mmCIF file with all atom_site columns, C-alpha atoms in Angstrom:
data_model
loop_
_atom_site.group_PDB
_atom_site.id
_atom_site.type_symbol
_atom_site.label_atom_id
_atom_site.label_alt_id
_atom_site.label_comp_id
_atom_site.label_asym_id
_atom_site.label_entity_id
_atom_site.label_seq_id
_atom_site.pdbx_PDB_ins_code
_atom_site.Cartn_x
_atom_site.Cartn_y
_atom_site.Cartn_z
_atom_site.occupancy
_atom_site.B_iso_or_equiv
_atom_site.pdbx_formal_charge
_atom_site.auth_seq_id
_atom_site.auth_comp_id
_atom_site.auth_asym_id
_atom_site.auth_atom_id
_atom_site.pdbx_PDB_model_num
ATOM 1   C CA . UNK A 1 1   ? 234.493 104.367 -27.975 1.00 88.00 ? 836 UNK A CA 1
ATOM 2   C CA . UNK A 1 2   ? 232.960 104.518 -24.562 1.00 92.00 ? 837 UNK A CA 1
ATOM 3   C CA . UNK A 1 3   ? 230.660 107.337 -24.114 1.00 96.00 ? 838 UNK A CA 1
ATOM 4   C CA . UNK A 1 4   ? 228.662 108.498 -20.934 1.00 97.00 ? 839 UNK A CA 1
ATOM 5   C CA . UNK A 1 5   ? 224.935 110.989 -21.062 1.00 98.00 ? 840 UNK A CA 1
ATOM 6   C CA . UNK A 1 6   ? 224.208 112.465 -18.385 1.00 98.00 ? 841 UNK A CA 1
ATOM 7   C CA . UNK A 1 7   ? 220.621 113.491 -18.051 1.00 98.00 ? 842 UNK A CA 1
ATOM 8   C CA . UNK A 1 8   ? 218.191 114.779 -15.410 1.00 98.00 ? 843 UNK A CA 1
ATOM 9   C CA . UNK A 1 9   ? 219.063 117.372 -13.584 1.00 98.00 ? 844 UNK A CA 1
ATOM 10  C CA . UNK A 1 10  ? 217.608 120.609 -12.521 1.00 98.00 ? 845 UNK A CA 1
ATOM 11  C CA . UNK A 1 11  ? 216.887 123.119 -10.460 1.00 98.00 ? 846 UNK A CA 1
ATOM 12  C CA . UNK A 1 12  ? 214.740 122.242 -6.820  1.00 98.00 ? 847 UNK A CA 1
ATOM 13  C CA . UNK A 1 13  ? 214.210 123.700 -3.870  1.00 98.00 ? 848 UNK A CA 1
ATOM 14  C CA . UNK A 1 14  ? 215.848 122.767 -0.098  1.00 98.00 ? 849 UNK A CA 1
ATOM 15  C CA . UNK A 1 15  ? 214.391 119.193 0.633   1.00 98.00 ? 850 UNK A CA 1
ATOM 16  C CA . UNK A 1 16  ? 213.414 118.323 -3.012  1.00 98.00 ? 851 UNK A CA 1
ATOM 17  C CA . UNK A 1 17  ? 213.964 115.347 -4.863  1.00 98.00 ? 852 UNK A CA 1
ATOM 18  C CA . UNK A 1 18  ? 215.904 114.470 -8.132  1.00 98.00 ? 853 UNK A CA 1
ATOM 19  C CA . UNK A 1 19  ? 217.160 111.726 -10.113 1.00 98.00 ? 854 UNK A CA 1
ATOM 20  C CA . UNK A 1 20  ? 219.668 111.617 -12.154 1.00 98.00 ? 855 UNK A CA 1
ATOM 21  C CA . UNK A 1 21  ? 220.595 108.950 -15.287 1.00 98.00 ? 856 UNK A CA 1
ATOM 22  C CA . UNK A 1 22  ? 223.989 108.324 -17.220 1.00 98.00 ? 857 UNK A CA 1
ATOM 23  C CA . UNK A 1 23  ? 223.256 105.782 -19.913 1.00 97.00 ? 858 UNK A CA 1
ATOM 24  C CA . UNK A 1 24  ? 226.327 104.047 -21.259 1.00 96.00 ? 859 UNK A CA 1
ATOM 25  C CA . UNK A 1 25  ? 227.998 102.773 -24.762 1.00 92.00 ? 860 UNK A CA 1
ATOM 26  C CA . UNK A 1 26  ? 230.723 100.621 -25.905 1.00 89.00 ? 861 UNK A CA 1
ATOM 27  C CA . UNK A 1 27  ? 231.679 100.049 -22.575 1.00 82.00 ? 862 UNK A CA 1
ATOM 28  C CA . UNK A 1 28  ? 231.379 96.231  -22.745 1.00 81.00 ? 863 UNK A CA 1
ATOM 29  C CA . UNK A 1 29  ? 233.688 94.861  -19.807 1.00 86.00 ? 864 UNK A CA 1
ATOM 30  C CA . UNK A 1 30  ? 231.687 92.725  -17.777 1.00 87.00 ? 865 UNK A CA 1
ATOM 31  C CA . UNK A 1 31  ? 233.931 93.883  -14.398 1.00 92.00 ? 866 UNK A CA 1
ATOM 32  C CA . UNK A 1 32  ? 233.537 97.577  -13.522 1.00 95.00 ? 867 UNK A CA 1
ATOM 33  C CA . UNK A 1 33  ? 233.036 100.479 -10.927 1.00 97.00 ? 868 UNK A CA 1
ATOM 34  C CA . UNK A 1 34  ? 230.717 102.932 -12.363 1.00 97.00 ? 869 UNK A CA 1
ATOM 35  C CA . UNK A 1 35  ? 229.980 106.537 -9.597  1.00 97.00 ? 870 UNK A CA 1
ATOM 36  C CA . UNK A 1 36  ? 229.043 109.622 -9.712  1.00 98.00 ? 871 UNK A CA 1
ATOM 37  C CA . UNK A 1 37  ? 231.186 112.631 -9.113  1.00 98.00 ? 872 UNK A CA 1
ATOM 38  C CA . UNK A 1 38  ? 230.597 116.420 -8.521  1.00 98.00 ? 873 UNK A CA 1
ATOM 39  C CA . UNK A 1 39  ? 232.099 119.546 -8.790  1.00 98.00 ? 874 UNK A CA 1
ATOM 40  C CA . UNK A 1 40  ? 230.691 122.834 -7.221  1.00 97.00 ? 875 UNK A CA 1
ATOM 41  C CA . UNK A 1 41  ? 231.767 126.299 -8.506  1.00 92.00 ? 876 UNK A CA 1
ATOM 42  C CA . UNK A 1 42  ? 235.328 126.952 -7.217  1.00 94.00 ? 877 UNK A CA 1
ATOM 43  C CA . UNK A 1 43  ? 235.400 124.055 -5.461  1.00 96.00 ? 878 UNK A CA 1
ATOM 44  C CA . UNK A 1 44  ? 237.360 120.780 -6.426  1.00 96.00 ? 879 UNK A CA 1
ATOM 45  C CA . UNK A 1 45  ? 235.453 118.104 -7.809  1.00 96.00 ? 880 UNK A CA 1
ATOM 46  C CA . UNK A 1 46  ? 234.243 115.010 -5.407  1.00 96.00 ? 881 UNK A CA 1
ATOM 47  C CA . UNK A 1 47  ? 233.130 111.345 -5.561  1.00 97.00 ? 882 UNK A CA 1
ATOM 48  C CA . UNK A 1 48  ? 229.690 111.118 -4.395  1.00 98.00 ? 883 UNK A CA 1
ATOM 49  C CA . UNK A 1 49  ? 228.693 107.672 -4.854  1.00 98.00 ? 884 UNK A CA 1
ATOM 50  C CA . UNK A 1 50  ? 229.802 104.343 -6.539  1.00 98.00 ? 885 UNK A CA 1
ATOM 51  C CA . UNK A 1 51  ? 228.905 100.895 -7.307  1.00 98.00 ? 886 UNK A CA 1
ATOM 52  C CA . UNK A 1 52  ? 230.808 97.997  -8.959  1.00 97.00 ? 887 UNK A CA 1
ATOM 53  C CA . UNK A 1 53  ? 229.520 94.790  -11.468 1.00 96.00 ? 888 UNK A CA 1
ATOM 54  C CA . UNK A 1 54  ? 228.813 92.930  -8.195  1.00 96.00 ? 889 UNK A CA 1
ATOM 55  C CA . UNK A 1 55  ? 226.087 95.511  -7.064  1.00 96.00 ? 890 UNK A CA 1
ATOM 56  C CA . UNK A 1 56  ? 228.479 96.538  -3.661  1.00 97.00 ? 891 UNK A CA 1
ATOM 57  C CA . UNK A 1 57  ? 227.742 100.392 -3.241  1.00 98.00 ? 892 UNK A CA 1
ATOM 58  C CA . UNK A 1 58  ? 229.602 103.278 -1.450  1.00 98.00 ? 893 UNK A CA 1
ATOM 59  C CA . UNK A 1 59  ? 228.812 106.807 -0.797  1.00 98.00 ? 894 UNK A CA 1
ATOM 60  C CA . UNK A 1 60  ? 230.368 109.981 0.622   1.00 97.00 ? 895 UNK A CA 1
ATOM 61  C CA . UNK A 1 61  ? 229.264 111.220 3.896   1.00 97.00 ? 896 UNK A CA 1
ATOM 62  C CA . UNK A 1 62  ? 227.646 113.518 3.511   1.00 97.00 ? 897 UNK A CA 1
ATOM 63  C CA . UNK A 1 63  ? 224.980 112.477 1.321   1.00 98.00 ? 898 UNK A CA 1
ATOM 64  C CA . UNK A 1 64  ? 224.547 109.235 3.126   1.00 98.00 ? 899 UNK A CA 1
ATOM 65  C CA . UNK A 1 65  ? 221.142 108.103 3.886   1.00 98.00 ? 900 UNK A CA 1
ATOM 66  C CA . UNK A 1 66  ? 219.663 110.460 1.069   1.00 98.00 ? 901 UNK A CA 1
ATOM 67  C CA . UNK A 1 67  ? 221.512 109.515 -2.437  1.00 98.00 ? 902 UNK A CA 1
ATOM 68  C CA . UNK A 1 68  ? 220.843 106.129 -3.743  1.00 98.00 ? 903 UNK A CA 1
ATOM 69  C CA . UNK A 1 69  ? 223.244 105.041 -6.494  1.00 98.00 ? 904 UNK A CA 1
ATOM 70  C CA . UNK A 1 70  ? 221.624 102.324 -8.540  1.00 98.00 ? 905 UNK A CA 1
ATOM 71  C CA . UNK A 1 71  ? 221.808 100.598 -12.072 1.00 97.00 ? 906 UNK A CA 1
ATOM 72  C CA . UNK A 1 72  ? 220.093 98.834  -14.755 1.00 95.00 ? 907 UNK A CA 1
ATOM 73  C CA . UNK A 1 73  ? 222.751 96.503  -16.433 1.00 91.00 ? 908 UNK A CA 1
ATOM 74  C CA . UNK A 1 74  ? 220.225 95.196  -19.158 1.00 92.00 ? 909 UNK A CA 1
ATOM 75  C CA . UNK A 1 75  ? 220.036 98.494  -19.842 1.00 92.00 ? 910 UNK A CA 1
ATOM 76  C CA . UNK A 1 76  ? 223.656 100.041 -19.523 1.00 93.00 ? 911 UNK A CA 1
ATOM 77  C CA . UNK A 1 77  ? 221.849 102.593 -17.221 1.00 96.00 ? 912 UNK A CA 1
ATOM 78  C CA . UNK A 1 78  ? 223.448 104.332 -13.693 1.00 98.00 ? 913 UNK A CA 1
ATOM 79  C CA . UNK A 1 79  ? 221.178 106.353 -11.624 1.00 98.00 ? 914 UNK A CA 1
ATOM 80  C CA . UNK A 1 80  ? 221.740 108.550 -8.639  1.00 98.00 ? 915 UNK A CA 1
ATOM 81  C CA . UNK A 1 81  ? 218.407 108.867 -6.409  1.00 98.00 ? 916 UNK A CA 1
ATOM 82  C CA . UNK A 1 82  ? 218.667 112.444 -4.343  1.00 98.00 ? 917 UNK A CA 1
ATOM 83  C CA . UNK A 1 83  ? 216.381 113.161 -1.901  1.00 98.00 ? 918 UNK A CA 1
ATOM 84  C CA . UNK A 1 84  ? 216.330 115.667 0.812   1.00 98.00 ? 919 UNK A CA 1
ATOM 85  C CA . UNK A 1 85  ? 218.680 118.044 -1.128  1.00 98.00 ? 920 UNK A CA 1
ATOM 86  C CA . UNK A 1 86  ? 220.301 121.121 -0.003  1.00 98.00 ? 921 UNK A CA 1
ATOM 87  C CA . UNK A 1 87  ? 221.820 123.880 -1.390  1.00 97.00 ? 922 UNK A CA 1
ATOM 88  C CA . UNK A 1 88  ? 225.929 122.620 -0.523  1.00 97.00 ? 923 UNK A CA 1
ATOM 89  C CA . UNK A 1 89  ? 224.606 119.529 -3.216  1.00 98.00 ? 924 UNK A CA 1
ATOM 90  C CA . UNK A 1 90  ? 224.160 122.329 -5.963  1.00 98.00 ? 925 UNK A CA 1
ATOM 91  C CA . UNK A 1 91  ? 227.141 121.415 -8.173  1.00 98.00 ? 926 UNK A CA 1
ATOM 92  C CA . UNK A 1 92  ? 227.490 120.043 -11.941 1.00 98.00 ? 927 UNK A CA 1
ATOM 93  C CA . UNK A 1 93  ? 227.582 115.809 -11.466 1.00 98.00 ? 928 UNK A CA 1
ATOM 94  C CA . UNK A 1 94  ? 229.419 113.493 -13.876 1.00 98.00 ? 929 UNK A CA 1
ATOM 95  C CA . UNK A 1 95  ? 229.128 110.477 -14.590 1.00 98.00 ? 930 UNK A CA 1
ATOM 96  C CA . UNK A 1 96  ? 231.853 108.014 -14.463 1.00 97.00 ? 931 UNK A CA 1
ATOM 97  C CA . UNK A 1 97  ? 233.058 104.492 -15.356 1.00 97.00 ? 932 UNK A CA 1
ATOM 98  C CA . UNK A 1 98  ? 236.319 102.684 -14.511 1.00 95.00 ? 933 UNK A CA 1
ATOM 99  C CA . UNK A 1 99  ? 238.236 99.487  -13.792 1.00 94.00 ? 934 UNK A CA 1
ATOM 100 C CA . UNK A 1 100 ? 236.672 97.676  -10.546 1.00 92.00 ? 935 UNK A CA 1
ATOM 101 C CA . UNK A 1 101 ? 238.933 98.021  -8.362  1.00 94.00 ? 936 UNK A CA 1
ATOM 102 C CA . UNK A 1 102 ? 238.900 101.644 -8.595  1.00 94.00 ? 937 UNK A CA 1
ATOM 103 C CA . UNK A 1 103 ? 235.557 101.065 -6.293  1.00 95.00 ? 938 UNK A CA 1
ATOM 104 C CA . UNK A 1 104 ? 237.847 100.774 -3.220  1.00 95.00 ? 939 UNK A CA 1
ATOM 105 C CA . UNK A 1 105 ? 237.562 103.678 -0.955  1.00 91.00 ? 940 UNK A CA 1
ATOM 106 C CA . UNK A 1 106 ? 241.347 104.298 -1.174  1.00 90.00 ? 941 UNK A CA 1
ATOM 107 C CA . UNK A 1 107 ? 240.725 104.989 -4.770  1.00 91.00 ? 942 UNK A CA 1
ATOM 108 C CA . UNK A 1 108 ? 237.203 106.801 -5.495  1.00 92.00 ? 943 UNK A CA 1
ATOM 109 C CA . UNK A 1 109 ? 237.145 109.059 -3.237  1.00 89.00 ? 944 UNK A CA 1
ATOM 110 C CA . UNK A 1 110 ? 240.879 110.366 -3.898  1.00 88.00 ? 945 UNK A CA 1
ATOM 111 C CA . UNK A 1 111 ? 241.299 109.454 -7.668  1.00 90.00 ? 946 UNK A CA 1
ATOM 112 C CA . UNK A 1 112 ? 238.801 108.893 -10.818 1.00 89.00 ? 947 UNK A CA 1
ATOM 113 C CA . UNK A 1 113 ? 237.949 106.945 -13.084 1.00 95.00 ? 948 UNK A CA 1
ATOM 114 C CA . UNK A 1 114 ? 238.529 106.756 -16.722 1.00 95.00 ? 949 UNK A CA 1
ATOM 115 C CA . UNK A 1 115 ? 235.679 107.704 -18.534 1.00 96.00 ? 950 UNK A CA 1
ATOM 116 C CA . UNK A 1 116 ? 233.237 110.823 -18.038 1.00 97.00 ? 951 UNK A CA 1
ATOM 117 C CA . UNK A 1 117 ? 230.520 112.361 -19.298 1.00 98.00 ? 952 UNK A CA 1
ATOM 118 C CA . UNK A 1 118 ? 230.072 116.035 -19.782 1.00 98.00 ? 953 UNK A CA 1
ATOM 119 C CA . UNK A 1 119 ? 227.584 116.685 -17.000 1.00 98.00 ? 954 UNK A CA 1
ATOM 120 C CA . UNK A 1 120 ? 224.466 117.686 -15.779 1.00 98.00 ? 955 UNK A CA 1
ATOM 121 C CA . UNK A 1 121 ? 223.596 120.440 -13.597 1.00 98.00 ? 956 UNK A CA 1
ATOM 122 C CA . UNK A 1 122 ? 221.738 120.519 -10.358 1.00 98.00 ? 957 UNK A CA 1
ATOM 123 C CA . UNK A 1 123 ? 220.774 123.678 -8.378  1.00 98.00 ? 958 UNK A CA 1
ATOM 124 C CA . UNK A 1 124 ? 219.288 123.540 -5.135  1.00 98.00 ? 959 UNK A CA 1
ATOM 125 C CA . UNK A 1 125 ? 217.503 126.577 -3.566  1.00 98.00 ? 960 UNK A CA 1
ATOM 126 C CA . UNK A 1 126 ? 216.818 127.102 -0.066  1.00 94.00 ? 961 UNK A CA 1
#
């Protein structure tokens, strides 16, 4: 059974910095895309960042240049690197994990994935 943990987030002020962690189990395919997603209150919920087995990476626009999606495959760890925050990134973020070639753009950033984790939330005050 593949589970996803969220952990790390918190609350920061306008131009902080956070980091957020999703550890993964029983997810054992060696080809993947593994992301983050978000989902504000009221609003729907949106990819923010991916990146498949290969390393390749991808990011929504708006947090280009200040999220860094990374992982630790010895591990089975994703991370999400946010720097410069402001308060439109306050939202709950999931974790994620999927086939690989839900990585392409036509697919993240319109569909999902299949697995999630239950969250964690980040609140940023300007």
């Amino acid at each position: 059974q593949v589970q996803l943990v969220e952990s790390g987030g918190g609350s920061v002020q306008s131009g902080g910095s956070l980091r957020l962690s999703c550890v993964a189990s029983g997810y054992t395919v060696s080809s993947y895309c593994m992301g983050w997603y978000r989902q504000a209150p009221g609003k729907e919920r949106e990819g923010v960042a991916v990146i498949d087995s290969d390393g390749s990476t991808d990011y929504l626009d708006s947090v280009k240049g200040r999220f860094t999606i990374s992982q630790d495959k010895s591990k089975k760890m994703l991370y999400l690197q946010m720097t410069n925050l402001k308060p439109e990134d306050t939202a709950m973020y999931y974790c994620a994990a999927g086939n690989y070639d839900y990585c392409s753009p036509s697919w993240w950033r319109q569909y999902g994935m299949d697995y999630w984790g239950k969250g964690t939330l980040v609140t940023v005050s300007s």
